[in-house]
Amino acid sequence: MTEQKAWQAAFDVIASLEDNGYEAVIVGGAVRDSLRGHMANDVDVATNAVPEEVKRVFTHTADVGIQHGTVLVIHPMSPVEVTTYRTEGTYQDHRRPDQVQFVSSLVEDLKRRDFTINAMAMSGDRKIIDLFGGQEDLKNGVIRAVGEPIERFKEDALRMLRAIRFSAQLGFQIDDATFQAISRQAQDIRFIAVERIKAEFDKIFTSEHPENAMYNIQQSGLAPFLPGEYRHQASYWNHFKASEDARKGWAYFCLLQQPQDSQMMHAFKCSNNEKKQVDEIIKAYQSLISTGWTKKDYFTFDLEILKTAYEFANNFGKTIAQPKSLIEIEKIKSSLALQKKSDLVITGHDLIEWSGRKSGPWLKESLDQILTEILENRLKNERQQIKEWLLNERTH
Ligand code: ATP
Ligand code: MG
C-alpha cells in the first residue's frame, strides 16, 4: 500500500514538473527493484530543474539535502525526494565530494551512478531508460560498474563495499572486471568513514545472502582493511537466517571471530544498545552450550534472545540436550513460576523486617536466591513460605 502511494506520488511529481516545462524521471533503486518485481518504498525522482525551480513548482517542500541538489516535495500521498541532475565534480581522498555540480542532461547523471542495475531511469510514461545494459545485468544477476571499474572505485572507495552489499541483498554475482578492480583498489577502503562502512554491514546482516558478502570480502582482498576476521566465515553464513534486526547478524559475526570477539563492534562504532543486545545473545549462547539453560536463564533472557542463541548453537553444530525445539523454549519460558521480577510477592523490605538485619549485599543475594528457588519449583511464591525459608533454610 505505502509502496503504491510512493509510486503514485512520484508520478504526480513528474507530471507537475513536466507541466512546468522541466524533464523528470524516476531513478536508482526504485527502478531496479520494480524491474525485479519488488515495489520499493523510496521512489526517487531526478530532474533538470535546479532546486530553486523545484521549490517554485510545489507549494510544500523541505530542504533535506540542498547541497546535493535534493528537495523533498511533500506530496499528500507520500513525500518524494527530487534531485537535480548532477555529477559529483572532483573526488578527494577516494570519497564522494560534498560539493556537486548540476548538469542539464540525464545521461550525465546516469553516468555518475555506481552500477548498471542502479543506473536506469523510468519516465512518466513508464518507459525504461537503460544506457549501460542494466536490464540485461539484472536478468543475469550481475553487478557491474558503470564505466571503467578501477576509475569508479578510485573516485569513491565505498562503491566497492556497495557492490558487495548488493551481492548479498540481491544474491547476484559481481562481474569479473568489477571484482578484479575491487581487488586492486581494496586498500582505499581505509579512506571511508567507519560509520558508512558499518551502514553497509547492517544491510549485509539483514540481507538474504550474507554468505555472498563474506565470501567476496575475503576473496577480493578487502578483508585486511576492514575491522574483524573473515576467514572461514562464508560457509557458516549459508545457514544464517537473517532477520530485520541487524544485531542478530552482528552477534553471529562476533561469535565467528577467532577467537570470539565482541570488542570488534567498537571498531565499527556500533551503538551501546547494539553492543548490549549482542552481549546478551552471546551470554545466552555460551550458557546454552556449556551447562545448558537453567530456569533462571529462561527467566532472564527475552524469548527472542533465547531463540537466536538456540538457532546459533544449531548452526554451529553444537549438541544440546535441552531444549529440543524453538517451541519447547516457548513452553518452558511461559510455564515458569515467575514471568517477571515484579511477580514476586515479597520485596526487600519484607526480608529486612523478617530477618531484623540491616540492608546490605546479603539482601540482593537473598532475593536472587529466592527467585532461583521459586523458578526451580523448590519454593512457592507465597509470603509465609518465603518467610520460613528465609529464617530456616537460607544457605548463607
Ligand atoms: P537501497 O536504498 O535499497 O539500499 P539504492 O539503490 O536506492 O538501494 P541508495 O544508496 O539509496 O541505493 O542510492 C540511490 C542511488 O544513488 C543508487 O541506486 C545509485 O544510482 C546512486 N548511488 C548511491 N551511492 C552511490 C555511490 N557511492 N556512487 C555512485 N552512485 C551512487
Ligand atoms: Mg535508496
Short mmCIF file of C-alpha atoms and ligand atoms in Angstrom, two decimals:
data_model
loop_
_atom_site.label_atom_id
_atom_site.label_comp_id
_atom_site.label_asym_id
_atom_site.label_seq_id
_atom_site.Cartn_x
_atom_site.Cartn_y
_atom_site.Cartn_z
CA MET A 1 0.00 0.00 0.00
CA THR A 2 2.62 2.55 1.08
CA GLU A 3 4.72 1.39 -1.88
CA GLN A 4 1.92 2.12 -4.31
CA LYS A 5 1.40 5.53 -2.76
CA ALA A 6 5.10 6.30 -3.09
CA TRP A 7 4.97 5.43 -6.79
CA GLN A 8 1.79 7.38 -7.40
CA ALA A 9 3.26 10.39 -5.62
CA ALA A 10 6.45 10.17 -7.70
CA PHE A 11 4.49 10.03 -10.97
CA ASP A 12 2.40 13.02 -9.87
CA VAL A 13 5.56 14.97 -9.09
CA ILE A 14 6.97 14.09 -12.51
CA ALA A 15 3.74 15.27 -14.18
CA SER A 16 3.87 18.62 -12.34
CA LEU A 17 7.48 19.19 -13.30
CA GLU A 18 6.71 18.32 -16.93
CA ASP A 19 3.72 20.68 -16.93
CA ASN A 20 6.14 23.42 -15.97
CA GLY A 21 8.42 22.60 -18.87
CA TYR A 22 11.01 20.51 -17.00
CA GLU A 23 12.20 16.98 -17.55
CA ALA A 24 11.86 14.43 -14.73
CA VAL A 25 12.25 10.65 -14.26
CA ILE A 26 12.35 8.02 -11.53
CA VAL A 27 15.91 6.83 -10.87
CA GLY A 28 18.07 4.42 -8.92
CA GLY A 29 16.95 1.66 -6.60
CA ALA A 30 13.23 2.06 -7.27
CA VAL A 31 13.67 1.34 -10.99
CA ARG A 32 15.93 -1.62 -10.24
CA ASP A 33 13.55 -3.08 -7.69
CA SER A 34 10.41 -2.58 -9.78
CA LEU A 35 12.05 -4.46 -12.68
CA ARG A 36 12.74 -7.30 -10.24
CA GLY A 37 9.09 -7.30 -9.27
CA HIS A 38 9.67 -5.56 -5.94
CA MET A 39 7.91 -2.31 -5.16
CA ALA A 40 10.48 -0.12 -3.42
CA ASN A 41 9.41 2.29 -0.71
CA ASP A 42 11.85 5.04 -1.68
CA VAL A 43 10.94 6.29 -5.10
CA ASP A 44 13.44 8.99 -6.05
CA VAL A 45 12.92 11.50 -8.81
CA ALA A 46 15.67 13.22 -10.83
CA THR A 47 15.07 16.38 -12.84
CA ASN A 48 16.80 19.04 -14.89
CA ALA A 49 15.12 21.71 -12.75
CA VAL A 50 17.51 23.22 -10.20
CA PRO A 51 16.39 23.18 -6.52
CA GLU A 52 15.07 26.76 -6.61
CA GLU A 53 12.94 25.87 -9.63
CA VAL A 54 11.64 22.70 -7.97
CA LYS A 55 10.62 24.77 -4.95
CA ARG A 56 8.70 27.17 -7.18
CA VAL A 57 6.70 24.35 -8.77
CA PHE A 58 5.48 22.85 -5.47
CA THR A 59 3.78 24.61 -2.57
CA HIS A 60 5.06 22.25 0.12
CA THR A 61 8.73 21.36 0.11
CA ALA A 62 11.52 20.84 2.65
CA ASP A 63 15.25 21.35 2.21
CA VAL A 64 16.71 17.99 3.11
CA GLY A 65 19.92 17.93 1.11
CA ILE A 66 20.04 21.12 -0.82
CA GLN A 67 23.87 20.99 -1.08
CA HIS A 68 23.42 17.73 -3.01
CA GLY A 69 20.59 19.20 -5.06
CA THR A 70 17.82 17.36 -3.22
CA VAL A 71 14.47 18.91 -2.31
CA LEU A 72 11.79 16.93 -0.51
CA VAL A 73 8.40 17.51 -2.11
CA ILE A 74 5.64 16.99 0.44
CA HIS A 75 3.06 15.21 -1.67
CA PRO A 76 -0.16 14.34 0.24
CA MET A 77 0.26 10.63 -0.55
CA SER A 78 3.94 10.36 0.27
CA PRO A 79 6.98 12.68 0.36
CA VAL A 80 9.21 12.46 -2.72
CA GLU A 81 12.91 13.26 -2.93
CA VAL A 82 13.59 15.30 -6.04
CA THR A 83 17.24 15.67 -7.01
CA THR A 84 18.66 17.85 -9.75
CA TYR A 85 20.69 16.01 -12.41
CA ARG A 86 24.25 16.24 -11.24
CA THR A 87 27.77 14.96 -11.50
CA GLU A 88 29.93 14.73 -8.46
CA GLY A 89 32.67 17.15 -9.52
CA THR A 90 36.11 16.20 -8.30
CA TYR A 91 36.69 13.43 -5.80
CA GLN A 92 39.16 13.88 -2.98
CA ASP A 93 40.66 11.13 -0.85
CA HIS A 94 38.62 8.46 -2.63
CA ARG A 95 35.39 9.81 -1.20
CA ARG A 96 32.31 11.33 -2.71
CA PRO A 97 32.64 15.10 -2.65
CA ASP A 98 30.48 17.37 -0.52
CA GLN A 99 30.04 19.66 -3.48
CA VAL A 100 28.19 18.58 -6.57
CA GLN A 101 27.75 20.11 -9.99
CA PHE A 102 24.35 20.37 -11.53
CA VAL A 103 24.11 19.27 -15.15
CA SER A 104 21.30 19.56 -17.63
CA SER A 105 21.39 16.07 -19.11
CA LEU A 106 20.02 12.87 -17.65
CA VAL A 107 22.79 10.95 -19.44
CA GLU A 108 25.44 12.74 -17.37
CA ASP A 109 23.51 11.98 -14.21
CA LEU A 110 23.17 8.28 -15.03
CA LYS A 111 26.88 8.02 -15.88
CA ARG A 112 27.96 9.01 -12.37
CA ARG A 113 25.92 6.21 -10.79
CA ASP A 114 27.70 3.17 -9.43
CA PHE A 115 26.33 0.00 -11.08
CA THR A 116 24.43 -0.68 -14.29
CA ILE A 117 21.44 -2.03 -12.34
CA ASN A 118 21.34 1.23 -10.35
CA ALA A 119 21.79 3.48 -13.37
CA MET A 120 18.43 3.10 -15.09
CA ALA A 121 15.60 5.61 -15.19
CA MET A 122 11.84 5.38 -15.77
CA SER A 123 9.95 8.17 -17.50
CA GLY A 124 6.47 9.45 -16.64
CA ASP A 125 5.03 7.20 -19.37
CA ARG A 126 6.70 4.16 -17.76
CA LYS A 127 9.48 3.77 -20.35
CA ILE A 128 12.82 2.41 -19.15
CA ILE A 129 15.94 4.38 -20.00
CA ASP A 130 18.82 1.94 -19.85
CA LEU A 131 22.11 3.17 -21.29
CA PHE A 132 24.52 0.63 -19.80
CA GLY A 133 22.76 -2.72 -20.12
CA GLY A 134 21.23 -2.64 -16.65
CA GLN A 135 18.23 -4.77 -17.66
CA GLU A 136 20.48 -7.45 -19.11
CA ASP A 137 22.62 -7.47 -15.95
CA LEU A 138 19.52 -7.61 -13.80
CA LYS A 139 18.28 -10.60 -15.78
CA ASN A 140 21.63 -12.38 -15.44
CA GLY A 141 22.14 -11.41 -11.82
CA VAL A 142 25.30 -9.39 -12.37
CA ILE A 143 26.69 -6.37 -10.54
CA ARG A 144 28.80 -4.38 -12.99
CA ALA A 145 30.32 -0.94 -12.53
CA VAL A 146 29.21 1.80 -14.89
CA GLY A 147 32.23 2.73 -17.00
CA GLU A 148 35.80 1.86 -16.06
CA PRO A 149 35.61 -0.02 -12.72
CA ILE A 150 39.07 0.91 -11.47
CA GLU A 151 38.39 4.59 -12.07
CA ARG A 152 34.99 4.37 -10.41
CA PHE A 153 36.44 2.75 -7.28
CA LYS A 154 39.33 5.22 -7.22
CA GLU A 155 36.79 8.04 -7.22
CA ASP A 156 34.75 6.60 -4.38
CA ALA A 157 36.04 3.60 -2.47
CA LEU A 158 32.71 2.96 -0.73
CA ARG A 159 31.39 1.65 -4.04
CA MET A 160 33.50 -1.50 -3.52
CA LEU A 161 31.58 -2.33 -0.40
CA ARG A 162 28.31 -1.31 -2.04
CA ALA A 163 28.98 -3.88 -4.78
CA ILE A 164 29.48 -6.49 -2.08
CA ARG A 165 26.39 -5.38 -0.19
CA PHE A 166 24.26 -5.67 -3.35
CA SER A 167 25.70 -9.17 -3.95
CA ALA A 168 24.26 -10.07 -0.55
CA GLN A 169 20.92 -8.28 -0.94
CA LEU A 170 20.17 -9.46 -4.46
CA GLY A 171 22.06 -12.76 -4.48
CA PHE A 172 23.96 -11.53 -7.56
CA GLN A 173 27.48 -12.21 -8.81
CA ILE A 174 29.98 -9.39 -9.18
CA ASP A 175 31.18 -9.14 -12.78
CA ASP A 176 34.83 -10.25 -13.27
CA ALA A 177 36.34 -6.91 -14.26
CA THR A 178 34.47 -5.18 -11.46
CA PHE A 179 35.64 -7.78 -8.97
CA GLN A 180 39.24 -7.51 -10.11
CA ALA A 181 39.05 -3.75 -9.73
CA ILE A 182 37.91 -4.23 -6.12
CA SER A 183 40.93 -6.48 -5.54
CA ARG A 184 43.17 -3.80 -6.97
CA GLN A 185 41.78 -0.86 -5.07
CA ALA A 186 40.91 -2.71 -1.85
CA GLN A 187 43.30 -0.70 0.33
CA ASP A 188 41.43 2.52 -0.49
CA ILE A 189 38.54 1.41 1.72
CA ARG A 190 40.64 2.87 4.57
CA PHE A 191 39.66 6.34 3.39
CA ILE A 192 36.00 5.72 4.06
CA ALA A 193 34.44 6.76 7.38
CA VAL A 194 33.70 3.72 9.50
CA GLU A 195 30.09 4.86 10.03
CA ARG A 196 29.44 4.42 6.33
CA ILE A 197 31.13 1.02 6.33
CA LYS A 198 29.03 0.00 9.31
CA ALA A 199 25.85 1.04 7.48
CA GLU A 200 26.77 -1.35 4.64
CA PHE A 201 27.37 -4.16 7.16
CA ASP A 202 23.95 -3.53 8.70
CA LYS A 203 22.46 -4.08 5.26
CA ILE A 204 24.57 -7.20 4.70
CA PHE A 205 23.45 -8.63 8.05
CA THR A 206 19.78 -8.17 7.19
CA SER A 207 20.14 -9.47 3.63
CA GLU A 208 19.12 -12.78 2.07
CA HIS A 209 22.66 -13.81 1.13
CA PRO A 210 25.18 -12.60 3.69
CA GLU A 211 27.37 -15.56 2.68
CA ASN A 212 27.97 -13.83 -0.66
CA ALA A 213 29.28 -10.75 1.09
CA MET A 214 31.51 -12.69 3.46
CA TYR A 215 32.93 -14.70 0.60
CA ASN A 216 33.50 -11.61 -1.55
CA ILE A 217 35.11 -9.60 1.25
CA GLN A 218 37.60 -12.40 1.83
CA GLN A 219 38.21 -13.23 -1.83
CA SER A 220 38.57 -9.66 -3.06
CA GLY A 221 41.23 -8.80 -0.50
CA LEU A 222 39.10 -6.17 1.26
CA ALA A 223 39.24 -8.18 4.49
CA PRO A 224 42.64 -6.98 5.79
CA PHE A 225 41.47 -3.36 5.51
CA LEU A 226 38.26 -3.85 7.47
CA PRO A 227 37.78 -4.49 11.19
CA GLY A 228 37.12 -8.13 12.01
CA GLU A 229 38.23 -11.50 10.72
CA TYR A 230 36.69 -13.08 7.63
CA ARG A 231 38.37 -16.43 7.16
CA HIS A 232 36.02 -19.43 7.17
CA GLN A 233 33.01 -17.15 7.59
CA ALA A 234 31.20 -17.79 4.30
CA SER A 235 30.13 -21.39 4.91
CA TYR A 236 28.66 -20.53 8.33
CA TRP A 237 26.66 -17.68 6.84
CA ASN A 238 24.99 -20.13 4.48
CA HIS A 239 22.79 -21.32 7.34
CA PHE A 240 22.22 -17.91 8.88
CA LYS A 241 18.59 -16.89 8.85
CA ALA A 242 18.54 -13.12 8.61
CA SER A 243 16.01 -11.03 10.46
CA GLU A 244 15.18 -7.37 10.06
CA ASP A 245 17.32 -6.74 13.11
CA ALA A 246 20.98 -6.32 12.13
CA ARG A 247 22.01 -7.03 15.73
CA LYS A 248 21.37 -10.72 15.10
CA GLY A 249 23.96 -10.59 12.34
CA TRP A 250 26.43 -8.66 14.46
CA ALA A 251 26.14 -11.32 17.19
CA TYR A 252 26.75 -14.09 14.66
CA PHE A 253 29.72 -12.21 13.26
CA CYS A 254 31.21 -11.77 16.76
CA LEU A 255 30.76 -15.45 17.58
CA LEU A 256 32.53 -16.40 14.36
CA GLN A 257 35.61 -14.33 15.16
CA GLN A 258 38.67 -16.41 16.07
CA PRO A 259 38.86 -16.01 19.00
CA GLN A 260 35.30 -14.97 19.59
CA ASP A 261 35.19 -11.21 19.98
CA SER A 262 32.53 -8.60 20.57
CA GLN A 263 35.06 -5.80 21.14
CA MET A 264 35.31 -5.60 17.38
CA MET A 265 31.97 -3.76 17.47
CA HIS A 266 33.83 -0.76 18.93
CA ALA A 267 35.94 -0.59 15.82
CA PHE A 268 32.74 -0.40 13.76
CA LYS A 269 31.35 2.28 16.10
CA CYS A 270 28.28 0.24 16.87
CA SER A 271 25.94 1.88 19.41
CA ASN A 272 25.78 0.90 23.08
CA ASN A 273 22.33 -0.51 22.53
CA GLU A 274 23.64 -2.73 19.74
CA LYS A 275 26.56 -3.91 21.86
CA LYS A 276 24.26 -4.66 24.79
CA GLN A 277 21.89 -6.76 22.73
CA VAL A 278 24.76 -8.65 21.11
CA ASP A 279 26.35 -9.36 24.50
CA GLU A 280 23.04 -10.80 25.71
CA ILE A 281 22.85 -13.17 22.74
CA ILE A 282 26.45 -14.24 23.31
CA LYS A 283 25.84 -14.82 27.03
CA ALA A 284 22.73 -16.90 26.34
CA TYR A 285 24.60 -18.85 23.68
CA GLN A 286 27.51 -19.61 25.96
CA SER A 287 25.40 -20.72 28.84
CA LEU A 288 23.43 -22.98 26.49
CA ILE A 289 26.47 -24.73 25.04
CA SER A 290 28.41 -25.01 28.29
CA THR A 291 25.94 -26.01 31.02
CA GLY A 292 22.57 -25.86 29.30
CA TRP A 293 19.96 -23.32 30.36
CA THR A 294 18.75 -23.14 33.92
CA LYS A 295 15.28 -21.90 34.75
CA LYS A 296 16.99 -18.68 35.75
CA ASP A 297 18.36 -18.34 32.19
CA TYR A 298 14.89 -18.89 30.74
CA PHE A 299 13.66 -16.22 33.10
CA THR A 300 16.46 -13.71 32.49
CA PHE A 301 16.74 -13.70 28.71
CA ASP A 302 14.00 -12.45 26.40
CA LEU A 303 12.36 -15.06 24.22
CA GLU A 304 13.94 -13.61 21.07
CA ILE A 305 17.42 -13.80 22.61
CA LEU A 306 16.87 -17.43 23.62
CA LYS A 307 15.61 -18.38 20.19
CA THR A 308 18.52 -16.67 18.48
CA ALA A 309 21.11 -18.29 20.74
CA TYR A 310 19.49 -21.69 20.17
CA GLU A 311 19.49 -21.21 16.42
CA PHE A 312 23.19 -20.25 16.50
CA ALA A 313 24.10 -23.32 18.58
CA ASN A 314 22.40 -25.46 15.93
CA ASN A 315 24.15 -23.60 13.12
CA PHE A 316 27.48 -24.31 14.76
CA GLY A 317 26.64 -28.00 15.17
CA LYS A 318 26.62 -27.96 18.99
CA THR A 319 24.91 -30.87 20.70
CA ILE A 320 22.19 -29.66 23.02
CA ALA A 321 20.26 -31.96 25.36
CA GLN A 322 17.52 -29.44 26.01
CA PRO A 323 15.58 -27.65 24.60
CA LYS A 324 14.70 -29.79 21.61
CA SER A 325 12.97 -27.11 19.58
CA LEU A 326 12.01 -23.46 19.41
CA ILE A 327 8.52 -24.44 20.56
CA GLU A 328 9.99 -26.08 23.63
CA ILE A 329 11.78 -22.83 24.50
CA GLU A 330 8.47 -21.01 24.41
CA LYS A 331 6.78 -23.69 26.51
CA ILE A 332 9.46 -23.72 29.18
CA LYS A 333 9.59 -19.96 29.36
CA SER A 334 5.85 -19.49 29.54
CA SER A 335 5.43 -22.14 32.25
CA LEU A 336 7.96 -20.57 34.63
CA ALA A 337 6.64 -19.87 38.13
CA LEU A 338 7.56 -16.22 37.61
CA GLN A 339 7.49 -14.21 34.41
CA LYS A 340 8.99 -11.01 35.74
CA LYS A 341 10.67 -9.77 38.91
CA SER A 342 7.57 -7.86 39.98
CA ASP A 343 5.65 -11.17 40.13
CA LEU A 344 7.50 -11.90 43.38
CA VAL A 345 5.05 -11.46 46.27
CA ILE A 346 7.75 -10.11 48.58
CA THR A 347 10.16 -7.18 48.46
CA GLY A 348 13.49 -6.31 50.05
CA HIS A 349 11.60 -4.53 52.82
CA ASP A 350 9.94 -7.76 53.85
CA LEU A 351 13.28 -9.51 54.08
CA ILE A 352 14.75 -6.73 56.23
CA GLU A 353 11.76 -6.81 58.52
CA TRP A 354 11.67 -10.59 58.85
CA SER A 355 15.38 -11.05 59.40
CA GLY A 356 15.89 -8.00 61.57
CA ARG A 357 19.08 -7.31 59.64
CA LYS A 358 20.25 -4.06 58.12
CA SER A 359 20.23 -3.61 54.40
CA GLY A 360 23.45 -4.79 52.69
CA PRO A 361 24.78 -7.03 49.94
CA TRP A 362 23.04 -10.02 51.56
CA LEU A 363 19.71 -8.54 50.53
CA LYS A 364 20.28 -8.79 46.80
CA GLU A 365 21.80 -12.25 47.26
CA SER A 366 18.78 -13.43 49.19
CA LEU A 367 16.33 -12.01 46.69
CA ASP A 368 18.28 -13.71 43.96
CA GLN A 369 18.29 -16.99 45.80
CA ILE A 370 14.55 -16.77 46.45
CA LEU A 371 14.00 -16.11 42.76
CA THR A 372 16.01 -19.20 41.81
CA GLU A 373 14.28 -21.39 44.41
CA ILE A 374 10.88 -20.33 43.12
CA LEU A 375 11.85 -20.77 39.46
CA GLU A 376 13.20 -24.25 40.22
CA ASN A 377 9.88 -25.03 41.95
CA ARG A 378 11.60 -25.70 45.27
CA LEU A 379 9.78 -22.82 46.90
CA LYS A 380 6.30 -21.39 46.40
CA ASN A 381 5.76 -17.74 45.62
CA GLU A 382 3.88 -17.25 48.91
CA ARG A 383 4.76 -14.84 51.68
CA GLN A 384 4.60 -17.31 54.56
CA GLN A 385 6.69 -19.93 52.78
CA ILE A 386 9.28 -17.42 51.74
CA LYS A 387 9.49 -16.10 55.30
CA GLU A 388 10.05 -19.59 56.66
CA TRP A 389 12.63 -20.31 54.04
CA LEU A 390 14.47 -17.09 54.91
CA LEU A 391 14.55 -17.83 58.62
CA ASN A 392 15.36 -21.55 58.41
CA GLU A 393 16.85 -22.72 55.19
CA ARG A 394 18.74 -19.84 53.67
CA THR A 395 22.19 -21.19 52.87
CA HIS A 396 24.30 -18.18 53.79
P1 ATP B 1 18.74 0.89 -1.25
O1 ATP B 1 18.24 2.25 -0.87
O2 ATP B 1 17.69 -0.11 -1.46
O3 ATP B 1 19.82 0.42 -0.36
P2 ATP B 1 19.58 2.23 -3.64
O4 ATP B 1 20.00 1.75 -4.98
O5 ATP B 1 18.37 3.10 -3.57
O6 ATP B 1 19.43 0.98 -2.70
P3 ATP B 1 20.97 4.39 -2.38
O7 ATP B 1 22.18 4.34 -1.53
O8 ATP B 1 19.68 4.81 -1.77
O9 ATP B 1 20.82 2.95 -3.04
O10 ATP B 1 21.33 5.32 -3.61
C1 ATP B 1 20.39 5.67 -4.62
C2 ATP B 1 21.06 5.66 -5.97
O11 ATP B 1 22.13 6.62 -5.98
C3 ATP B 1 21.71 4.33 -6.34
O12 ATP B 1 20.79 3.46 -6.94
C4 ATP B 1 22.81 4.77 -7.28
O13 ATP B 1 22.29 5.03 -8.58
C5 ATP B 1 23.24 6.11 -6.70
N1 ATP B 1 24.38 5.98 -5.76
C6 ATP B 1 24.32 5.82 -4.41
N2 ATP B 1 25.53 5.78 -3.86
C7 ATP B 1 26.41 5.91 -4.87
C8 ATP B 1 27.84 5.95 -4.94
N3 ATP B 1 28.59 5.83 -3.85
N4 ATP B 1 28.38 6.12 -6.18
C9 ATP B 1 27.62 6.26 -7.28
N5 ATP B 1 26.30 6.21 -7.27
C10 ATP B 1 25.67 6.05 -6.09
MG MG B 2 17.62 4.12 -1.74
#
